[in-house]
Amino acid sequence: MLHSTRTQRTRTAMLALLRITLAEVDAMNDQEFEIALPDLLTRDGWSARKVGRQGDQAADVIGQDRQRGRIVLQAKHTKVGGKVGSGVMYQVKGTAGPVHGADIAVVVTNGAFTRDAKAWGERHQVHWVDRDRLRTWAEHGTPLHDLLRLAPRPPRRATRRRAARTTPITS
């Protein structure tokens, strides 16, 4: 237990310094890109894990933050100049909450998004990280929650259940 705690602290300290340049991202394959994203989230203070695989239902990374809730990232590694279309946004919106229990849905690419994809995402609360935003997040070290202006969720209140009244029916 002590060894694993020390190892985790060392890894967390190393990740705090993590910076990935766009040139490094562009040189990655799809799998390497998916592996880099949870490390960036961890650097930002989230607990995160890679979940993407065949049939992942539009989730490559799932993260958790006490203040902001659960986040689902869909990674789209493209060739430089590649564009992500609206179809990806529809898929993520359709599965992030219902399937993965996400409070926040994000599509991340090292390319660009079509104008329609950006507009649709903004209308339907699917955040997008394009090449410029990826540079700010991965290379410059701006936390994703600051980049996307993710506000802490309001504290959940315990709901009171009223005891059912047993009023006799009179006639």
Backbone as a chain_set.jsonl record, in Angstrom:
{"seq": "MLHSTRTQRTRTAMLALLRITLAEVDAMNDQEFEIALPDLLTRDGWSARKVGRQGDQAADVIGQDRQRGRIVLQAKHTKVGGKVGSGVMYQVKGTAGPVHGADIAVVVTNGAFTRDAKAWGERHQVHWVDRDRLRTWAEHGTPLHDLLRLAPRPPRRATRRRAARTTPITS", "coords": {"N": [[0.833, -1.187, 0.0], [1.904, 1.289, 0.852], [3.926, 1.581, -1.042], [2.425, 1.807, -3.429], [1.041, 4.176, -2.929], [3.126, 6.027, -2.785], [4.135, 5.755, -5.371], [1.918, 6.674, -6.81], [1.83, 9.358, -5.94], [4.248, 10.286, -7.0], [3.761, 9.945, -9.74], [1.589, 11.721, -10.049], [2.866, 14.137, -9.428], [4.659, 14.277, -11.562], [2.851, 14.419, -13.692], [1.75, 16.901, -13.195], [3.518, 18.61, -14.339], [3.212, 18.107, -16.974], [3.315, 18.752, -20.401], [2.257, 18.802, -23.691], [3.18, 19.127, -26.945], [1.719, 20.417, -30.001], [2.965, 19.341, -32.23], [3.905, 16.929, -31.179], [1.438, 15.731, -30.577], [0.348, 15.532, -33.158], [2.074, 13.624, -34.208], [1.281, 11.358, -32.925], [-0.58, 8.229, -32.886], [-4.037, 7.136, -33.165], [-4.631, 5.651, -30.79], [-2.55, 6.42, -29.025], [-3.148, 9.12, -28.744], [-5.605, 8.934, -27.406], [-4.645, 7.872, -25.018], [-3.105, 9.951, -24.04], [-4.965, 11.927, -23.322], [-6.381, 11.305, -20.796], [-4.2, 11.676, -19.09], [-3.73, 14.418, -19.332], [-6.117, 15.405, -18.236], [-5.835, 14.417, -15.617], [-3.596, 15.864, -14.825], [-4.865, 18.299, -14.596], [-6.306, 17.981, -12.298], [-8.446, 16.222, -12.246], [-9.818, 12.935, -11.733], [-9.156, 10.389, -13.941], [-9.714, 8.075, -16.648], [-8.858, 5.968, -19.408], [-11.209, 4.69, -21.58], [-11.914, 4.055, -24.092], [-12.494, 1.931, -26.843], [-13.247, -0.58, -29.302], [-16.645, -0.226, -30.017], [-17.21, 1.626, -27.993], [-19.211, 3.445, -27.526], [-19.059, 6.233, -28.056], [-17.26, 7.297, -26.144], [-14.11, 7.926, -25.083], [-12.559, 8.654, -22.963], [-13.188, 8.895, -19.516], [-13.791, 11.072, -16.897], [-13.67, 12.352, -13.522], [-14.636, 14.854, -11.265], [-14.812, 16.411, -8.151], [-16.093, 18.887, -7.868], [-17.153, 19.493, -10.386], [-18.327, 17.271, -11.515], [-18.986, 14.459, -13.669], [-17.133, 13.819, -16.594], [-17.084, 13.212, -20.078], [-14.95, 12.396, -22.666], [-14.578, 12.416, -26.136], [-12.308, 11.37, -28.41], [-10.856, 12.566, -31.376], [-8.573, 11.997, -33.48], [-6.929, 13.442, -36.107], [-5.605, 13.813, -39.459], [-3.446, 16.564, -40.074], [-5.309, 19.402, -40.733], [-7.655, 18.036, -41.0], [-11.223, 17.679, -40.512], [-13.841, 17.594, -38.1], [-17.138, 16.531, -38.133], [-20.694, 17.283, -37.704], [-21.989, 14.864, -37.112], [-20.464, 13.438, -35.235], [-20.84, 14.997, -32.994], [-23.582, 14.61, -32.555], [-23.6, 11.878, -31.875], [-22.086, 11.867, -29.487], [-23.637, 13.517, -27.819], [-25.898, 11.926, -27.671], [-25.066, 9.733, -26.177], [-23.389, 10.418, -24.0], [-24.624, 11.414, -21.556], [-26.962, 9.62, -21.137], [-25.823, 6.967, -21.421], [-23.248, 6.985, -20.24], [-23.471, 8.523, -17.964], [-22.669, 11.198, -17.82], [-21.995, 14.569, -16.839], [-20.832, 16.463, -18.322], [-19.963, 16.801, -21.705], [-17.481, 16.331, -24.149], [-15.787, 16.851, -27.213], [-12.698, 16.186, -28.567], [-10.167, 17.226, -30.737], [-7.242, 17.159, -32.843], [-7.469, 18.501, -35.065], [-9.864, 20.352, -36.819], [-13.223, 21.657, -36.452], [-16.266, 21.446, -38.244], [-18.209, 24.304, -39.212], [-20.935, 23.893, -38.719], [-20.826, 21.769, -36.87], [-19.612, 22.985, -34.622], [-21.529, 24.979, -34.029], [-23.814, 23.406, -33.546], [-22.912, 21.896, -31.368], [-22.561, 23.927, -29.43], [-25.208, 24.782, -29.116], [-26.342, 22.52, -28.0], [-24.961, 21.79, -25.72], [-22.536, 20.311, -26.058], [-19.304, 20.337, -25.661], [-16.41, 21.543, -27.434], [-13.078, 20.936, -28.457], [-10.8, 22.213, -30.407], [-7.948, 22.406, -32.629], [-6.61, 24.854, -31.904], [-7.602, 25.292, -29.295], [-6.722, 22.925, -28.162], [-3.962, 23.289, -28.202], [-3.746, 25.354, -26.298], [-4.645, 23.964, -24.029], [-3.074, 21.501, -23.872], [-0.388, 22.156, -24.508], [0.188, 24.735, -23.45], [-0.785, 24.474, -20.897], [-3.19, 25.294, -19.703], [-5.877, 24.551, -17.612], [-8.463, 22.246, -18.54], [-11.075, 22.71, -17.564], [-11.004, 25.434, -17.068], [-10.46, 26.425, -19.623], [-12.776, 25.683, -21.036], [-14.59, 26.954, -19.541], [-16.024, 25.714, -17.415], [-18.313, 25.651, -15.019], [-18.479, 25.058, -11.487], [-20.712, 22.527, -10.355], [-23.927, 23.099, -8.909], [-24.397, 22.493, -5.408], [-25.792, 19.379, -4.513], [-28.956, 18.977, -3.176], [-30.395, 17.302, -0.464], [-33.32, 15.561, -0.962], [-36.436, 15.885, 0.507], [-38.659, 13.487, 1.44], [-42.003, 13.469, 1.628], [-44.023, 12.185, 4.109], [-46.557, 9.941, 3.369], [-49.828, 10.99, 3.613], [-52.355, 9.72, 5.566], [-55.328, 10.1, 5.253], [-58.503, 9.597, 6.29], [-61.131, 8.639, 4.145], [-64.174, 10.172, 3.896], [-67.629, 9.777, 3.598]], "CA": [[0.0, 0.0, 0.0], [2.78, 2.452, 0.919], [4.609, 1.696, -2.33], [1.494, 2.303, -4.444], [0.754, 5.572, -2.607], [4.31, 6.79, -3.179], [4.16, 5.722, -6.826], [0.851, 7.558, -7.282], [2.266, 10.745, -5.7], [5.294, 10.588, -7.984], [3.098, 10.087, -11.044], [0.815, 12.96, -10.004], [3.82, 15.254, -9.507], [5.17, 14.33, -12.939], [1.779, 14.881, -14.56], [1.539, 18.336, -12.962], [4.437, 19.305, -15.243], [2.979, 17.611, -18.322], [3.005, 19.621, -21.531], [2.354, 18.051, -24.933], [3.113, 20.074, -28.055], [0.896, 19.971, -31.125], [3.793, 18.469, -33.078], [3.871, 15.609, -30.546], [0.082, 15.202, -30.77], [0.208, 15.159, -34.571], [2.879, 12.423, -34.451], [0.637, 10.223, -32.255], [-1.667, 7.532, -33.569], [-5.31, 7.288, -32.45], [-4.527, 5.079, -29.441], [-1.663, 7.266, -28.218], [-3.911, 10.336, -28.456], [-6.566, 8.572, -26.359], [-3.896, 7.659, -23.773], [-2.622, 11.256, -23.568], [-6.045, 12.761, -22.788], [-6.587, 11.176, -19.347], [-3.056, 12.275, -18.397], [-3.964, 15.863, -19.278], [-7.176, 15.636, -17.242], [-5.241, 14.17, -14.3], [-2.774, 17.045, -14.564], [-5.779, 19.377, -14.24], [-6.959, 17.702, -11.025], [-9.535, 15.259, -12.395], [-9.439, 11.524, -11.811], [-9.554, 10.059, -15.309], [-9.241, 6.804, -17.195], [-9.166, 5.687, -20.807], [-12.193, 3.621, -21.714], [-12.173, 3.865, -25.52], [-12.178, 0.692, -27.551], [-14.305, -0.874, -30.259], [-17.966, -0.229, -29.387], [-17.141, 2.426, -26.763], [-20.379, 4.311, -27.471], [-18.638, 7.64, -28.109], [-16.519, 7.73, -24.956], [-12.738, 7.425, -25.045], [-12.032, 8.976, -21.642], [-14.163, 9.336, -18.52], [-13.149, 11.71, -15.761], [-14.536, 12.739, -12.416], [-14.157, 15.96, -10.449], [-15.786, 16.623, -7.076], [-16.863, 20.114, -8.068], [-17.755, 19.625, -11.715], [-19.044, 16.061, -11.88], [-18.402, 13.47, -14.576], [-16.867, 14.311, -17.944], [-16.793, 12.214, -21.105], [-14.231, 12.929, -23.818], [-14.477, 11.627, -27.36], [-11.094, 11.797, -29.104], [-10.847, 12.442, -32.836], [-7.236, 12.323, -33.979], [-7.031, 13.566, -37.559], [-4.44, 14.346, -40.144], [-3.476, 18.022, -39.998], [-6.273, 19.94, -41.686], [-8.885, 17.25, -40.963], [-12.354, 18.308, -39.826], [-14.829, 16.755, -37.429], [-18.465, 17.013, -38.492], [-21.806, 17.271, -36.748], [-22.359, 13.5, -36.736], [-19.766, 13.082, -34.0], [-21.508, 15.737, -31.915], [-24.851, 13.925, -32.296], [-23.298, 10.626, -31.167], [-21.642, 12.155, -28.125], [-24.806, 14.009, -27.079], [-26.818, 10.816, -27.464], [-24.566, 8.689, -25.271], [-22.633, 10.914, -22.832], [-25.47, 11.393, -20.366], [-27.742, 8.397, -20.932], [-25.044, 5.732, -21.319], [-22.061, 7.124, -19.395], [-23.774, 9.306, -16.766], [-21.842, 12.402, -17.841], [-22.515, 15.922, -16.653], [-20.15, 17.283, -19.324], [-19.548, 16.049, -22.883], [-16.479, 17.086, -24.897], [-15.119, 16.215, -28.336], [-11.354, 16.76, -28.673], [-9.459, 16.865, -31.964], [-6.051, 17.941, -33.193], [-7.839, 19.152, -36.315], [-10.841, 21.427, -36.71], [-14.628, 21.274, -36.502], [-17.029, 22.203, -39.226], [-18.998, 25.389, -38.607], [-22.169, 23.288, -38.222], [-20.523, 20.982, -35.666], [-19.414, 23.929, -33.512], [-22.808, 25.619, -33.698], [-24.69, 22.398, -32.955], [-22.369, 21.598, -30.045], [-22.857, 25.026, -28.51], [-26.657, 24.786, -28.846], [-26.762, 21.312, -27.282], [-24.036, 21.538, -24.608], [-21.423, 19.404, -26.339], [-18.132, 21.204, -25.777], [-15.46, 21.117, -28.46], [-11.685, 21.38, -28.332], [-10.149, 22.118, -31.714], [-6.487, 22.519, -32.623], [-6.186, 26.017, -31.118], [-7.899, 25.039, -27.88], [-5.837, 21.836, -27.732], [-2.657, 23.913, -27.928], [-3.872, 26.061, -25.021], [-4.787, 22.967, -22.975], [-1.994, 20.517, -23.775], [0.943, 22.74, -24.622], [0.356, 25.878, -22.542], [-1.104, 24.034, -19.537], [-4.448, 25.822, -19.158], [-6.776, 23.441, -17.282], [-9.606, 22.116, -19.437], [-12.266, 23.336, -16.993], [-10.882, 26.878, -17.292], [-10.548, 26.641, -21.066], [-14.171, 25.539, -21.457], [-15.402, 27.724, -18.579], [-16.928, 24.776, -16.762], [-18.62, 26.107, -13.659], [-18.802, 23.981, -10.542], [-22.146, 22.275, -10.286], [-24.509, 23.48, -7.622], [-24.452, 21.341, -4.497], [-27.063, 18.649, -4.557], [-29.687, 19.008, -1.904], [-31.125, 16.083, -0.144], [-34.748, 15.801, -1.127], [-37.26, 15.33, 1.582], [-39.858, 12.781, 0.996], [-43.085, 13.676, 2.584], [-44.732, 10.964, 4.493], [-47.896, 9.896, 2.775], [-50.876, 11.205, 4.599], [-53.423, 8.722, 5.54], [-56.553, 10.771, 5.665], [-59.636, 8.714, 5.988], [-62.108, 9.164, 3.192], [-65.513, 10.144, 4.503], [-68.683, 10.022, 2.63]], "C": [[0.876, 1.249, 0.0], [3.484, 2.678, -0.408], [3.671, 2.289, -3.387], [1.127, 3.766, -4.187], [1.906, 6.459, -3.051], [4.394, 6.867, -4.709], [3.118, 6.671, -7.398], [1.233, 9.024, -7.08], [3.315, 11.174, -6.705], [4.681, 10.81, -9.355], [2.313, 11.393, -11.101], [1.728, 14.172, -10.113], [4.375, 15.398, -10.916], [4.101, 14.865, -13.887], [1.5, 16.367, -14.385], [2.409, 19.174, -13.897], [4.168, 18.99, -16.708], [2.607, 18.718, -19.302], [3.213, 18.78, -22.787], [2.199, 19.053, -26.07], [2.198, 19.528, -29.153], [1.683, 19.073, -32.072], [3.81, 17.055, -32.503], [2.5, 14.958, -30.73], [-0.091, 14.721, -32.204], [0.963, 13.876, -34.899], [2.268, 11.175, -33.809], [-0.309, 9.506, -33.204], [-2.929, 7.692, -32.719], [-5.217, 6.823, -30.997], [-3.671, 5.947, -28.52], [-2.361, 8.571, -27.827], [-4.907, 10.066, -27.329], [-5.879, 8.359, -25.009], [-3.426, 8.985, -23.192], [-3.723, 12.063, -22.881], [-6.318, 12.551, -21.3], [-5.412, 11.747, -18.536], [-3.228, 13.785, -18.283], [-5.06, 16.202, -18.265], [-6.641, 15.453, -15.82], [-4.368, 15.343, -13.886], [-3.634, 18.195, -14.059], [-6.556, 19.122, -12.955], [-8.137, 16.75, -11.09], [-8.983, 13.856, -12.15], [-9.974, 11.077, -13.168], [-8.987, 8.718, -15.741], [-9.67, 6.682, -18.659], [-10.14, 4.525, -20.836], [-12.429, 3.256, -23.174], [-11.678, 2.541, -26.049], [-13.299, 0.484, -28.56], [-15.646, -0.926, -29.525], [-18.036, 0.585, -28.12], [-18.307, 3.388, -26.58], [-19.993, 5.767, -27.23], [-18.019, 8.153, -26.811], [-15.132, 7.099, -25.003], [-12.111, 7.627, -23.675], [-13.194, 9.39, -20.747], [-13.385, 9.885, -17.338], [-14.17, 12.12, -14.721], [-13.861, 13.858, -11.641], [-15.228, 16.242, -9.404], [-16.663, 17.836, -7.317], [-17.647, 20.139, -9.368], [-18.495, 18.382, -12.186], [-18.269, 15.165, -12.819], [-18.286, 14.071, -15.976], [-16.578, 13.135, -18.863], [-16.104, 12.925, -22.253], [-14.28, 11.929, -24.958], [-13.294, 12.193, -28.13], [-11.236, 11.559, -30.605], [-9.504, 12.93, -33.34], [-7.312, 12.324, -35.495], [-5.673, 13.891, -38.148], [-4.55, 15.864, -40.055], [-4.393, 18.532, -41.103], [-7.578, 19.174, -41.714], [-9.966, 17.962, -40.176], [-13.299, 17.263, -39.258], [-16.198, 17.368, -37.71], [-19.5, 16.846, -37.395], [-22.179, 15.872, -36.272], [-21.704, 13.043, -35.44], [-20.443, 13.756, -32.809], [-22.828, 15.06, -31.54], [-24.617, 12.654, -31.477], [-22.952, 10.889, -29.71], [-22.82, 12.631, -27.271], [-25.745, 12.855, -26.737], [-26.362, 9.78, -26.463], [-23.922, 9.216, -23.995], [-23.45, 10.842, -21.552], [-26.163, 10.065, -20.156], [-26.919, 7.127, -20.707], [-23.938, 5.833, -20.271], [-22.284, 7.965, -18.143], [-23.004, 10.615, -16.678], [-22.65, 13.663, -17.548], [-21.998, 16.835, -17.763], [-19.7, 16.369, -20.463], [-18.605, 16.923, -23.708], [-15.949, 16.228, -26.039], [-13.796, 16.943, -28.52], [-10.709, 16.289, -29.974], [-8.195, 17.702, -32.109], [-6.275, 18.641, -34.529], [-8.782, 20.311, -36.051], [-12.239, 20.824, -36.686], [-15.287, 22.064, -37.622], [-17.815, 23.282, -38.487], [-20.28, 24.822, -38.005], [-21.931, 22.499, -36.939], [-20.342, 21.893, -34.452], [-20.749, 24.526, -33.062], [-23.751, 24.627, -33.019], [-24.223, 22.066, -31.535], [-22.699, 22.684, -29.036], [-24.343, 25.08, -28.159], [-27.074, 23.642, -27.931], [-25.786, 20.874, -26.189], [-23.068, 20.388, -24.849], [-20.231, 20.314, -26.604], [-17.189, 20.657, -26.841], [-14.101, 21.739, -28.196], [-11.036, 21.126, -29.682], [-8.647, 22.31, -31.544], [-5.989, 23.69, -31.76], [-6.429, 25.816, -29.629], [-7.01, 23.925, -27.332], [-4.445, 22.378, -27.407], [-2.689, 24.605, -26.549], [-3.932, 25.078, -23.859], [-3.517, 22.131, -22.806], [-0.613, 21.15, -23.696], [1.18, 23.862, -23.611], [-0.059, 25.568, -21.109], [-2.35, 24.626, -18.919], [-5.368, 24.644, -18.842], [-8.014, 23.434, -18.187], [-10.837, 22.816, -18.873], [-12.202, 24.857, -17.085], [-11.061, 27.211, -18.767], [-11.999, 26.633, -21.541], [-15.141, 26.294, -20.553], [-16.475, 26.844, -17.927], [-17.126, 25.209, -15.319], [-18.833, 24.902, -12.753], [-20.312, 23.765, -10.523], [-22.677, 22.728, -8.938], [-24.564, 22.264, -6.713], [-25.823, 20.676, -4.584], [-27.692, 18.668, -3.184], [-30.378, 17.681, -1.697], [-32.608, 16.402, -0.278], [-35.497, 15.147, 0.019], [-38.447, 14.639, 0.958], [-40.913, 12.988, 2.069], [-43.755, 12.343, 2.877], [-46.133, 11.027, 3.894], [-48.919, 10.074, 3.877], [-51.929, 10.143, 4.45], [-54.673, 9.378, 6.096], [-57.719, 9.874, 5.316], [-60.597, 9.415, 5.01], [-63.475, 9.059, 3.859], [-66.527, 10.397, 3.425], [-69.973, 10.338, 3.294]], "O": [[0.623, 2.176, -0.769], [3.629, 3.815, -0.856], [4.07, 3.168, -4.15], [0.924, 4.521, -5.137], [1.688, 7.523, -3.629], [4.689, 7.924, -5.267], [3.392, 7.392, -8.358], [0.986, 9.849, -7.959], [3.279, 12.298, -7.206], [5.041, 11.757, -10.054], [2.369, 12.1, -12.107], [1.404, 15.132, -10.813], [4.542, 16.513, -11.411], [4.395, 15.664, -14.776], [1.06, 17.028, -15.327], [2.071, 20.316, -14.208], [4.822, 19.546, -17.591], [1.7, 19.512, -19.053], [4.241, 18.118, -22.925], [1.19, 19.753, -26.145], [1.939, 18.326, -29.22], [1.123, 18.143, -32.652], [3.737, 16.083, -33.255], [2.415, 13.763, -31.01], [-0.613, 13.631, -32.439], [0.542, 13.119, -35.774], [2.686, 10.057, -34.112], [-0.779, 10.076, -34.189], [-2.884, 8.321, -31.662], [-5.668, 7.517, -30.085], [-4.032, 6.178, -27.367], [-2.186, 9.066, -26.713], [-5.04, 10.87, -26.407], [-6.472, 8.635, -23.966], [-3.354, 9.129, -21.971], [-3.438, 12.812, -21.947], [-6.476, 13.539, -20.582], [-5.607, 12.243, -17.426], [-2.907, 14.368, -17.247], [-4.94, 17.176, -17.522], [-6.958, 16.239, -14.927], [-4.396, 15.767, -12.731], [-3.206, 18.974, -13.207], [-7.377, 19.947, -12.556], [-8.771, 16.496, -10.066], [-7.79, 13.623, -12.346], [-11.124, 11.359, -13.504], [-7.935, 8.283, -15.272], [-10.696, 7.218, -19.078], [-9.919, 3.5, -20.192], [-13.078, 2.25, -23.461], [-10.574, 2.097, -25.733], [-14.208, 1.309, -28.65], [-15.76, -1.608, -28.507], [-18.842, 0.279, -27.242], [-18.376, 4.079, -25.563], [-20.517, 6.435, -26.339], [-18.229, 9.304, -26.427], [-15.0, 5.876, -24.966], [-11.234, 6.864, -23.27], [-14.075, 10.142, -21.166], [-12.45, 9.257, -16.841], [-15.366, 12.221, -14.996], [-12.656, 13.813, -11.392], [-16.414, 16.304, -9.727], [-17.853, 17.814, -7.003], [-18.711, 20.755, -9.432], [-19.225, 18.445, -13.175], [-17.04, 15.116, -12.771], [-19.199, 14.731, -16.472], [-15.91, 12.178, -18.471], [-16.601, 13.931, -22.759], [-14.049, 10.736, -24.762], [-13.285, 13.377, -28.467], [-11.676, 10.496, -31.043], [-9.315, 14.119, -33.597], [-7.71, 11.331, -36.102], [-4.721, 14.201, -37.432], [-5.659, 16.392, -39.969], [-4.265, 18.141, -42.263], [-8.524, 19.599, -42.377], [-9.673, 18.754, -39.279], [-13.524, 16.205, -39.846], [-16.394, 18.572, -37.547], [-19.215, 16.338, -36.311], [-22.64, 15.711, -35.142], [-22.323, 12.341, -34.641], [-20.596, 13.153, -31.748], [-23.158, 14.946, -30.36], [-25.334, 12.383, -30.514], [-23.46, 10.22, -28.81], [-22.978, 12.196, -26.131], [-26.317, 12.812, -25.648], [-27.18, 9.02, -25.947], [-23.913, 8.508, -22.988], [-22.999, 10.263, -20.563], [-25.984, 9.434, -19.114], [-27.29, 6.295, -19.878], [-23.711, 4.895, -19.507], [-21.368, 8.106, -17.333], [-22.717, 11.092, -15.58], [-23.806, 13.801, -17.946], [-22.624, 17.838, -18.104], [-19.132, 15.303, -20.228], [-18.882, 18.099, -23.943], [-15.692, 15.036, -25.868], [-13.766, 18.17, -28.618], [-10.705, 15.095, -30.275], [-8.094, 18.804, -31.571], [-5.374, 19.293, -35.057], [-8.537, 21.144, -35.178], [-12.41, 19.62, -36.879], [-14.912, 23.201, -37.908], [-18.053, 23.177, -37.284], [-20.676, 25.216, -36.908], [-22.747, 22.553, -36.019], [-20.862, 21.603, -33.374], [-21.054, 24.57, -31.87], [-24.409, 24.964, -32.035], [-25.034, 21.967, -30.615], [-23.077, 22.385, -27.904], [-24.698, 25.391, -27.022], [-28.039, 23.766, -27.176], [-25.789, 19.712, -25.783], [-22.81, 19.586, -23.952], [-20.159, 20.978, -27.639], [-17.173, 19.457, -27.113], [-13.984, 22.891, -27.777], [-10.759, 19.986, -30.054], [-8.148, 22.368, -30.42], [-5.054, 23.529, -30.977], [-5.572, 26.128, -28.802], [-6.593, 23.972, -26.174], [-3.828, 21.954, -26.43], [-1.768, 24.452, -25.746], [-3.335, 25.326, -22.811], [-2.955, 22.067, -21.712], [0.229, 20.724, -22.906], [2.241, 23.933, -22.991], [0.28, 26.32, -20.196], [-2.558, 24.48, -17.714], [-5.617, 23.814, -19.717], [-8.538, 24.488, -18.548], [-11.575, 23.454, -19.623], [-13.243, 25.508, -17.172], [-11.743, 28.177, -19.111], [-12.401, 27.471, -22.348], [-16.353, 26.276, -20.769], [-17.657, 27.187, -17.897], [-16.206, 25.136, -14.504], [-19.308, 23.856, -13.195], [-21.087, 24.712, -10.66], [-21.951, 22.734, -7.944], [-24.753, 21.14, -7.178], [-26.856, 21.334, -4.71], [-27.042, 18.408, -2.171], [-30.869, 17.044, -2.629], [-33.082, 17.41, 0.246], [-35.217, 14.02, 0.425], [-39.124, 15.162, 0.072], [-40.706, 12.709, 3.25], [-44.003, 11.52, 1.995], [-46.791, 12.067, 3.926], [-48.883, 9.413, 4.914], [-52.318, 9.744, 3.353], [-55.015, 9.217, 7.268], [-57.88, 9.453, 4.171], [-60.817, 10.625, 5.076], [-63.875, 7.992, 4.325], [-66.294, 11.139, 2.471], [-70.974, 10.573, 2.617]]}, "num_chains": 1, "name": "protein.A"}
